[in-house]
Amino acid sequence: MKKILKRARRRTPKFFKQVRNIGVALAGVSAAILAAPVALPAVLIKVAGYLAVAGAVAGSVSQTAVTNERN
């Protein structure tokens, strides 16, 4: 676990920063759809759930990418 935390604190390449930001945006949009006070179609709710998972995975995986790993 320490290795993962240490890796998450290291510098992230530009491409993966962009992927992380897109993932956070997807998660934010899906949260807004899921928290909407109006009744929405079930398909839209289901898609928003999938977007939340995809955004969380993209954000967490891209955060652990590092530029120059040495053992």
XYZ file of C-alpha atoms in Angstrom:
71
model
C 0.000 0.000 0.000
C 2.877 2.362 0.742
C 4.204 1.847 -2.776
C 0.853 2.821 -4.300
C 0.604 5.958 -2.158
C 4.190 6.899 -2.971
C 3.491 6.370 -6.667
C 0.328 8.509 -6.512
C 2.338 11.439 -5.111
C 4.885 11.405 -7.946
C 4.709 13.549 -11.064
C 2.006 12.554 -13.583
C 2.590 12.905 -17.363
C 0.562 15.519 -19.242
C -1.567 12.972 -21.140
C -2.623 11.220 -17.956
C -3.443 14.545 -16.309
C -5.866 15.165 -19.157
C -7.355 11.673 -18.765
C -7.734 12.310 -15.027
C -9.517 15.608 -15.650
C -11.874 14.004 -18.170
C -12.600 11.245 -15.668
C -13.415 13.767 -12.959
C -15.677 15.638 -15.380
C -17.516 12.409 -16.287
C -18.013 11.608 -12.627
C -19.305 15.131 -11.989
C -21.794 15.010 -14.855
C -23.052 11.626 -13.757
C -23.430 12.840 -10.161
C -25.481 15.790 -11.376
C -27.737 13.478 -13.378
C -28.149 11.036 -10.498
C -28.944 13.844 -8.040
C -31.456 15.565 -10.316
C -34.678 16.385 -8.455
C -36.852 15.464 -11.439
C -37.862 12.018 -12.623
C -35.563 10.877 -15.420
C -35.843 7.832 -17.683
C -34.329 4.634 -16.304
C -31.938 4.395 -19.246
C -30.453 7.788 -18.421
C -29.991 6.816 -14.775
C -28.292 3.582 -15.818
C -25.946 5.407 -18.213
C -25.109 7.936 -15.487
C -24.128 5.063 -13.190
C -21.809 3.660 -15.825
C -20.292 7.115 -16.389
C -19.628 7.443 -12.673
C -17.752 4.144 -12.622
C -15.819 4.981 -15.801
C -14.870 8.411 -14.465
C -13.691 7.019 -11.143
C -11.606 4.306 -12.802
C -10.073 6.707 -15.327
C -9.213 9.188 -12.610
C -7.636 6.697 -10.255
C -5.687 4.771 -12.899
C -4.343 7.909 -14.545
C -3.202 9.286 -11.190
C -0.885 6.310 -10.664
C 0.926 6.794 -13.989
C 4.385 8.269 -13.390
C 6.981 9.759 -15.693
C 10.214 8.097 -14.671
C 9.926 5.112 -12.348
C 13.139 3.682 -10.931
C 13.442 0.739 -8.578
